[in-house]
JSON list of C-alpha atoms in Angstrom, two decimals:
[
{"chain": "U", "resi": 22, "resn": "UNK", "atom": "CA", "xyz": [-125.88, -32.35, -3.52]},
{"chain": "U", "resi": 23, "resn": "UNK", "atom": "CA", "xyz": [-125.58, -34.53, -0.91]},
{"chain": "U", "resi": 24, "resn": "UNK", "atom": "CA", "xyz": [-122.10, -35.94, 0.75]},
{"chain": "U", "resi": 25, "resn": "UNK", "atom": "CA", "xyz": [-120.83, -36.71, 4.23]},
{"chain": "U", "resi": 26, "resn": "UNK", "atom": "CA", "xyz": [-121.34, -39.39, 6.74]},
{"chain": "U", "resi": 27, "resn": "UNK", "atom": "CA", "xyz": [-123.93, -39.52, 9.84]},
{"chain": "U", "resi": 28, "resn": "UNK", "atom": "CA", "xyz": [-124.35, -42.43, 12.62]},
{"chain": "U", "resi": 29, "resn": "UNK", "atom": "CA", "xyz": [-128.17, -42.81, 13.14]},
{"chain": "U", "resi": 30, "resn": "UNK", "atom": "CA", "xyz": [-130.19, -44.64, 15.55]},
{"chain": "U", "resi": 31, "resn": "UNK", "atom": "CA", "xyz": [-132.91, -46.64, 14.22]},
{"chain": "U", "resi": 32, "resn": "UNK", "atom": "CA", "xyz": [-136.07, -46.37, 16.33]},
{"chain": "U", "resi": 33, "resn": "UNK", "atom": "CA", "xyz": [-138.53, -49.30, 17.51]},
{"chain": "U", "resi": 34, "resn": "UNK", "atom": "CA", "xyz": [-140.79, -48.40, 14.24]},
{"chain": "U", "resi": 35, "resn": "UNK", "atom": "CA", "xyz": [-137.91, -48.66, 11.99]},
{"chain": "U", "resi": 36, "resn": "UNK", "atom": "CA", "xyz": [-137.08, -44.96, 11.52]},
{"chain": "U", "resi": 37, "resn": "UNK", "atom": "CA", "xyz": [-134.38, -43.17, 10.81]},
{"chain": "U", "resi": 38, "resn": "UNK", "atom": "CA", "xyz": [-134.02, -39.26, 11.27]},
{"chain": "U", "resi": 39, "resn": "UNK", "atom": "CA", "xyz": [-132.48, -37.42, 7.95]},
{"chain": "U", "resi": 40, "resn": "UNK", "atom": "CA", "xyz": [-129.97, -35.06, 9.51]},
{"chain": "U", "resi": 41, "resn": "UNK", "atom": "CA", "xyz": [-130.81, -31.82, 9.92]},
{"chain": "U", "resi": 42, "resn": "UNK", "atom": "CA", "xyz": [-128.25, -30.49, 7.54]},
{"chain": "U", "resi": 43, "resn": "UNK", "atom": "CA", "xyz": [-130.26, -32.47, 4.13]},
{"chain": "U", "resi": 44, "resn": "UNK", "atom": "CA", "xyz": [-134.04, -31.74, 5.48]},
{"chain": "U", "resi": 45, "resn": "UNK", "atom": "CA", "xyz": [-134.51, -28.07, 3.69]},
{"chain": "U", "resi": 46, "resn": "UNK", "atom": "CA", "xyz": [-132.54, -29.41, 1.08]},
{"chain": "U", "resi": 47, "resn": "UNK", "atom": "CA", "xyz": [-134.58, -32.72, 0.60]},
{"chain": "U", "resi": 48, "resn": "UNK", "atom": "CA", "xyz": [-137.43, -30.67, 1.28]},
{"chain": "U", "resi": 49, "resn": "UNK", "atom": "CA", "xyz": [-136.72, -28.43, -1.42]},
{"chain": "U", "resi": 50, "resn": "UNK", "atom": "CA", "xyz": [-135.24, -30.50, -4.58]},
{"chain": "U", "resi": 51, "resn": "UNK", "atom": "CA", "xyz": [-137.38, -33.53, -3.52]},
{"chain": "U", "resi": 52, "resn": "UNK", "atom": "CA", "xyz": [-140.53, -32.09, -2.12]},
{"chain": "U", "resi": 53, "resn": "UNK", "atom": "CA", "xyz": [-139.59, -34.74, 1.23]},
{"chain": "U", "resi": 54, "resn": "UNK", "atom": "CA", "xyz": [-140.30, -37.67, -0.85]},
{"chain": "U", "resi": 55, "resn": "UNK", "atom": "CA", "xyz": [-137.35, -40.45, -1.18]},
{"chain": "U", "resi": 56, "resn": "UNK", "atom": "CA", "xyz": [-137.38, -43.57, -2.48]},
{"chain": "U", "resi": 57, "resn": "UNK", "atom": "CA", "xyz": [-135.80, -46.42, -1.01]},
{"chain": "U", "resi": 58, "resn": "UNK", "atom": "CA", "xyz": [-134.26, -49.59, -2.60]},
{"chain": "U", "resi": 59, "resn": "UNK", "atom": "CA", "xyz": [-131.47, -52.39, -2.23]},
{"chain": "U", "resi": 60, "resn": "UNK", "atom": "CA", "xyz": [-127.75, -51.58, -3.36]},
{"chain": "U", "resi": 61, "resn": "UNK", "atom": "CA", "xyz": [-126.89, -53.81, -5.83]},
{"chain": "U", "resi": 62, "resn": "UNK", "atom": "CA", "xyz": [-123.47, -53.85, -5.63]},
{"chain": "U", "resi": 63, "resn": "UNK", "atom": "CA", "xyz": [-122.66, -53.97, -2.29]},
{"chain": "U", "resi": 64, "resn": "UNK", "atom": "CA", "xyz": [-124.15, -56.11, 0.51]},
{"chain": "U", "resi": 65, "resn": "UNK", "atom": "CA", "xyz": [-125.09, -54.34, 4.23]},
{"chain": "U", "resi": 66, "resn": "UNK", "atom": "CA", "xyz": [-126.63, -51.31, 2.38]},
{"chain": "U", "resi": 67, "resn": "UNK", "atom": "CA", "xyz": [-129.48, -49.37, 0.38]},
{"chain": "U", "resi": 68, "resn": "UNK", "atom": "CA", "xyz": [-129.72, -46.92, -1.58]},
{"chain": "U", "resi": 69, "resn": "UNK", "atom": "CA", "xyz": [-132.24, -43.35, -0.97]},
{"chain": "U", "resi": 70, "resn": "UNK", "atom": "CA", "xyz": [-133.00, -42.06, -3.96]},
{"chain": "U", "resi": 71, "resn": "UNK", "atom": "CA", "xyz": [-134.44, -38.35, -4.39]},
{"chain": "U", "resi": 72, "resn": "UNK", "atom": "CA", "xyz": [-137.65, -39.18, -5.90]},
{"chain": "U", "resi": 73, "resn": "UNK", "atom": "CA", "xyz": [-136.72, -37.26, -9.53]},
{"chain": "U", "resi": 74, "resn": "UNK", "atom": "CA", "xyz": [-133.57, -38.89, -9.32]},
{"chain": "U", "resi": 75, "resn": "UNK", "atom": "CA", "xyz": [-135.24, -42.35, -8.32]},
{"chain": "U", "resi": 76, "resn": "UNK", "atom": "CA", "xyz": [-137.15, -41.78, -11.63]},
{"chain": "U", "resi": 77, "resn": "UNK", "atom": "CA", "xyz": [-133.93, -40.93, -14.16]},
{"chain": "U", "resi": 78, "resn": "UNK", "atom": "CA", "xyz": [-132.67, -44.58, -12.47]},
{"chain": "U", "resi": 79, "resn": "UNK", "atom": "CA", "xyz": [-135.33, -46.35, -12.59]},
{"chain": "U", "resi": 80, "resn": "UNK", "atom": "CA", "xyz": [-136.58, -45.43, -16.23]},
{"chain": "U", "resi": 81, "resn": "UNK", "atom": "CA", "xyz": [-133.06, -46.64, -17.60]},
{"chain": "U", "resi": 82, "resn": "UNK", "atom": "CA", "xyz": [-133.04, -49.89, -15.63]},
{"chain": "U", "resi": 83, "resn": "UNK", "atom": "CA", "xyz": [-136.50, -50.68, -17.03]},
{"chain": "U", "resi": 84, "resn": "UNK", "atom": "CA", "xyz": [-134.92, -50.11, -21.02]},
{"chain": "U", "resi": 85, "resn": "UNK", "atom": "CA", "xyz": [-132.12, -53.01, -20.36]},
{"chain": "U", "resi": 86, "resn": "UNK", "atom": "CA", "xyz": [-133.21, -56.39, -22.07]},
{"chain": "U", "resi": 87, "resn": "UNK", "atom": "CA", "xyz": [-134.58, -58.38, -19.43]},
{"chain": "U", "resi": 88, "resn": "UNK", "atom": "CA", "xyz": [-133.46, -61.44, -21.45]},
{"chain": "U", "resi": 89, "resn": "UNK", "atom": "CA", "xyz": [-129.61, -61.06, -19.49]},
{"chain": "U", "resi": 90, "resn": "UNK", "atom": "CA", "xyz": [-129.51, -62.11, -16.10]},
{"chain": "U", "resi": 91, "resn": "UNK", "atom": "CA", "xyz": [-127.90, -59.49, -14.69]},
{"chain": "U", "resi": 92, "resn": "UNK", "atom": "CA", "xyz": [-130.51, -56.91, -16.36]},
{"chain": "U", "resi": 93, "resn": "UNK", "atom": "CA", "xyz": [-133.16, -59.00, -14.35]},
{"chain": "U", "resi": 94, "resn": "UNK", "atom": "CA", "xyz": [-130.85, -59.09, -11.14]},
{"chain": "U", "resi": 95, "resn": "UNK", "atom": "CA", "xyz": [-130.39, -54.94, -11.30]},
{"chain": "U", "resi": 96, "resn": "UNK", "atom": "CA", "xyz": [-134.03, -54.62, -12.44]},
{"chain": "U", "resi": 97, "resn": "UNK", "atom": "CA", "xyz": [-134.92, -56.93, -9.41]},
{"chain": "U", "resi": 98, "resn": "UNK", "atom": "CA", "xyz": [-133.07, -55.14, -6.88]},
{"chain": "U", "resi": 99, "resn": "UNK", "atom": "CA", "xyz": [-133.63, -51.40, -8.11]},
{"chain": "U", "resi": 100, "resn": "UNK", "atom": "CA", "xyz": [-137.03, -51.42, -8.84]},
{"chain": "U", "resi": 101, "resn": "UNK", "atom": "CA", "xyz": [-138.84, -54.52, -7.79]},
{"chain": "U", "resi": 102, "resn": "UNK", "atom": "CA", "xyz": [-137.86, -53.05, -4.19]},
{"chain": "U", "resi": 103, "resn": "UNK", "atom": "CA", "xyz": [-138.56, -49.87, -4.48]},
{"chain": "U", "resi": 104, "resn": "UNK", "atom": "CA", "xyz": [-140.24, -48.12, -1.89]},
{"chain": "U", "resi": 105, "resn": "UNK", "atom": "CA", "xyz": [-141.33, -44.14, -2.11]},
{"chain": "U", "resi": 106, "resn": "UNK", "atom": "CA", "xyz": [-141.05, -42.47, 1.70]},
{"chain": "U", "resi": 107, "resn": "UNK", "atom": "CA", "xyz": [-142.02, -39.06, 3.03]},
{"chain": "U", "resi": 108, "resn": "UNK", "atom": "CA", "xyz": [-140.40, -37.25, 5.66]},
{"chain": "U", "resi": 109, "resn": "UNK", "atom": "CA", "xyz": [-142.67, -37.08, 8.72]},
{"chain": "U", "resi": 110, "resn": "UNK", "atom": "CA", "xyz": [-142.89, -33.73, 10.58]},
{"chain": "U", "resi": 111, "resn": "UNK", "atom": "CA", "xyz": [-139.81, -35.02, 12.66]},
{"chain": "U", "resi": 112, "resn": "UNK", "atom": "CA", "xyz": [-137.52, -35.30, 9.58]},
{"chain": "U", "resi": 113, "resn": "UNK", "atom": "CA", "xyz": [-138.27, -39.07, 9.70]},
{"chain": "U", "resi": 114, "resn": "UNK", "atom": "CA", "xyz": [-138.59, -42.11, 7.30]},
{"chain": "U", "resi": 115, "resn": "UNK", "atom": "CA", "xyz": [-139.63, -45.63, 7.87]},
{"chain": "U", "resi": 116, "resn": "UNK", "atom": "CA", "xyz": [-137.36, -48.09, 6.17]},
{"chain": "U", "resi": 117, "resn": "UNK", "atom": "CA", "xyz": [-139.44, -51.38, 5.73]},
{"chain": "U", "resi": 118, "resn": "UNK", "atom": "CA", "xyz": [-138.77, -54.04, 7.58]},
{"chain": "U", "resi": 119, "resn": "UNK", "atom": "CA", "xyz": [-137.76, -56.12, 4.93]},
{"chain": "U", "resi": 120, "resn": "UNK", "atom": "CA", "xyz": [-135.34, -54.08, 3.65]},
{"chain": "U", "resi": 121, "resn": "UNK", "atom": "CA", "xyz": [-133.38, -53.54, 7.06]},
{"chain": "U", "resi": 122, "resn": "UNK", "atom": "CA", "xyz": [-133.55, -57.84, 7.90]},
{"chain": "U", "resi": 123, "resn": "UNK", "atom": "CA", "xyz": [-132.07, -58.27, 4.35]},
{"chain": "U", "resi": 124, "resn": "UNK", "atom": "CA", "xyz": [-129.07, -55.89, 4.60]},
{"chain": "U", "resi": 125, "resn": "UNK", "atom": "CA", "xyz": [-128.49, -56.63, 8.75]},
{"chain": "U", "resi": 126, "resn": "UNK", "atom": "CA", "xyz": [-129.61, -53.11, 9.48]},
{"chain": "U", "resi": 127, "resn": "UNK", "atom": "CA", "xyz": [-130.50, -53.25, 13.27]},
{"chain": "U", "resi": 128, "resn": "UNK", "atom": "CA", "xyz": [-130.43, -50.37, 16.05]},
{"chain": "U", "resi": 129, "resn": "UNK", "atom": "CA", "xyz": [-127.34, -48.61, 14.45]},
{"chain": "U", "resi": 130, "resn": "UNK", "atom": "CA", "xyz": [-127.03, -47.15, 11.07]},
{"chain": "U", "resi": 131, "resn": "UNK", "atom": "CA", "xyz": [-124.71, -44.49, 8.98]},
{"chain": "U", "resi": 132, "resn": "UNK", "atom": "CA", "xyz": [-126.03, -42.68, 6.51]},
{"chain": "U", "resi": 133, "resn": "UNK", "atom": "CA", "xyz": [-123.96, -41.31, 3.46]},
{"chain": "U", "resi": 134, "resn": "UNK", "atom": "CA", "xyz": [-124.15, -38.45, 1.16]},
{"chain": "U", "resi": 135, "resn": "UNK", "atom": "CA", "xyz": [-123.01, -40.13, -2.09]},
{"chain": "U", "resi": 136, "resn": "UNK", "atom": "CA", "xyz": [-123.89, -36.84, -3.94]},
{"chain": "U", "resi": 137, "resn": "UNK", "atom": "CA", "xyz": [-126.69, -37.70, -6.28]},
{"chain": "U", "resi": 138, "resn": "UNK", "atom": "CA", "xyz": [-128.45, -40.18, -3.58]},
{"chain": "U", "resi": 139, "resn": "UNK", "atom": "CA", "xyz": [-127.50, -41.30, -0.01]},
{"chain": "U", "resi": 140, "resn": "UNK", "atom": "CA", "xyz": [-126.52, -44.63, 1.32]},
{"chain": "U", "resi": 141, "resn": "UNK", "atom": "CA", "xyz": [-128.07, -46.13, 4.26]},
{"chain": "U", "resi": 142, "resn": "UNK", "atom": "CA", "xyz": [-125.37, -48.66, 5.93]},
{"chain": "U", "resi": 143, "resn": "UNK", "atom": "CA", "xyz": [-125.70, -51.20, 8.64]},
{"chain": "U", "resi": 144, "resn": "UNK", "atom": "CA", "xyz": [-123.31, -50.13, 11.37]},
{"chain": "U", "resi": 145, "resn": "UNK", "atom": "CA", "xyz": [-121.04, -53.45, 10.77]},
{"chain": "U", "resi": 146, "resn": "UNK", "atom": "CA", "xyz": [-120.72, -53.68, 6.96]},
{"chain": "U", "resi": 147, "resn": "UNK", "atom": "CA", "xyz": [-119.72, -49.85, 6.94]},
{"chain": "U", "resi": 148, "resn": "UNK", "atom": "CA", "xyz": [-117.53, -50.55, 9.42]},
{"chain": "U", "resi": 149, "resn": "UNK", "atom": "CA", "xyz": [-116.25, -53.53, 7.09]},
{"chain": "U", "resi": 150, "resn": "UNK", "atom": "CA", "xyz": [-115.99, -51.05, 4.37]},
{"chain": "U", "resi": 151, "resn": "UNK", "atom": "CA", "xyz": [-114.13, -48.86, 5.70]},
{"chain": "U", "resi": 152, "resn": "UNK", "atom": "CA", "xyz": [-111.63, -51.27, 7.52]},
{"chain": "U", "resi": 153, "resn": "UNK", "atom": "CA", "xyz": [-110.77, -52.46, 3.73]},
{"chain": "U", "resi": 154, "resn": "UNK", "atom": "CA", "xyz": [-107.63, -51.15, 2.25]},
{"chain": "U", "resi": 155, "resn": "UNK", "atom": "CA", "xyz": [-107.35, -51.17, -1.58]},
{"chain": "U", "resi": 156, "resn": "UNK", "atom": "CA", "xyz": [-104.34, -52.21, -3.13]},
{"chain": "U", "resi": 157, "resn": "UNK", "atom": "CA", "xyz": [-102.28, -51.59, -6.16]},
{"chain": "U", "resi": 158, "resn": "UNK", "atom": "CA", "xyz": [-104.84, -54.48, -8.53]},
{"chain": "U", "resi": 159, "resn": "UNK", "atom": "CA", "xyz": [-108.02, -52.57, -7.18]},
{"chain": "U", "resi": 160, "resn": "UNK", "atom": "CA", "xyz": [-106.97, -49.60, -8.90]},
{"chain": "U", "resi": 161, "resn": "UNK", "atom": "CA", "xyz": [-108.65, -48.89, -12.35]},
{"chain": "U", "resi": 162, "resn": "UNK", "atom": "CA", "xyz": [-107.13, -46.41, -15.34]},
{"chain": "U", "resi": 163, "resn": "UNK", "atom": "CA", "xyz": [-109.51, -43.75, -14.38]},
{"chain": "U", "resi": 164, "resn": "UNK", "atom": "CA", "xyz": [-108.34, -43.89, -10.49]},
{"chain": "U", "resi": 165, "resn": "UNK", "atom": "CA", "xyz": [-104.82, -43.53, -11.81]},
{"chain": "U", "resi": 166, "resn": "UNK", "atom": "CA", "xyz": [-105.08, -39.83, -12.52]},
{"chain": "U", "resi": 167, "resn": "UNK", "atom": "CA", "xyz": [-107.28, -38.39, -9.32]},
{"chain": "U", "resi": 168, "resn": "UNK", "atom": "CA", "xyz": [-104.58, -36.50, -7.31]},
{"chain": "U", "resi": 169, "resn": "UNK", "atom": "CA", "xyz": [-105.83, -37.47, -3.81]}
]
């Protein structure tokens, strides 16, 4: 569904322009409604969840046993910050505040289509991201067969 990577600007207000390529589609499949939360697995980012999508997630988060830590942790991070947004006529959301100070999102973002969601990245941890190499011990047995 969704997949490539975009440099935005992030405005005075906190808003960030969906590309023009994903508006008609986000328009479409999510009637402009996203929903905006922390990536749990990687600091500098969040993730922007289609809003059916956002509810597939979020219902199997909520069925883990909040008794394990890091059930609580996910369930803190996925839902407890979740945050439905509407395009604006512009093709604009507001990410909260909060959300940008905790991941170091400032004037500069990049936005990737992950497929199923995108990822909203501050300009230096994608950069960090991308600068990282992985070696022969990163590699799992299901990376073993992709033919690259």
């Amino acid at each position: 569904m969704f997949q490539g990577e975009t440099a935005i600007t992030v405005d005075d207000k906190g808003r960030v322009a969906i590309p023009t390529a994903y508006r008609e589609l986000v328009a479409r499949e999510c009637g402009n409604r996203l929903v905006i939360t922390y990536n749990p697995f990687e600091a500098g980012s969040l993730y922007l969840y289609p809003y059916a999508e956002w509810e597939r997630v979020r219902d199997s988060v909520n069925k883990l046993p909040s008794t394990r830590m890091a059930h609580r942790q996910l369930q803190l991070k996925l839902v407890g910050a979740a945050t439905p947004v509407e395009l604006d006529g512009n093709g604009r959301i507001s990410v909260p505040a909060s959300h940008r100070s905790a991941v170091g999102i400032e004037k500069k973002a990049v936005l990737l289509g992950m497929g199923d969601k995108f990822e909203l990245w501050s300009e230096q941890a994608h950069h960090a991201q991308i600068r990282r190499t992985l070696s022969d011990e990163d590699l799992s047995e299901h990376m073993l067969d992709l033919r690259l």
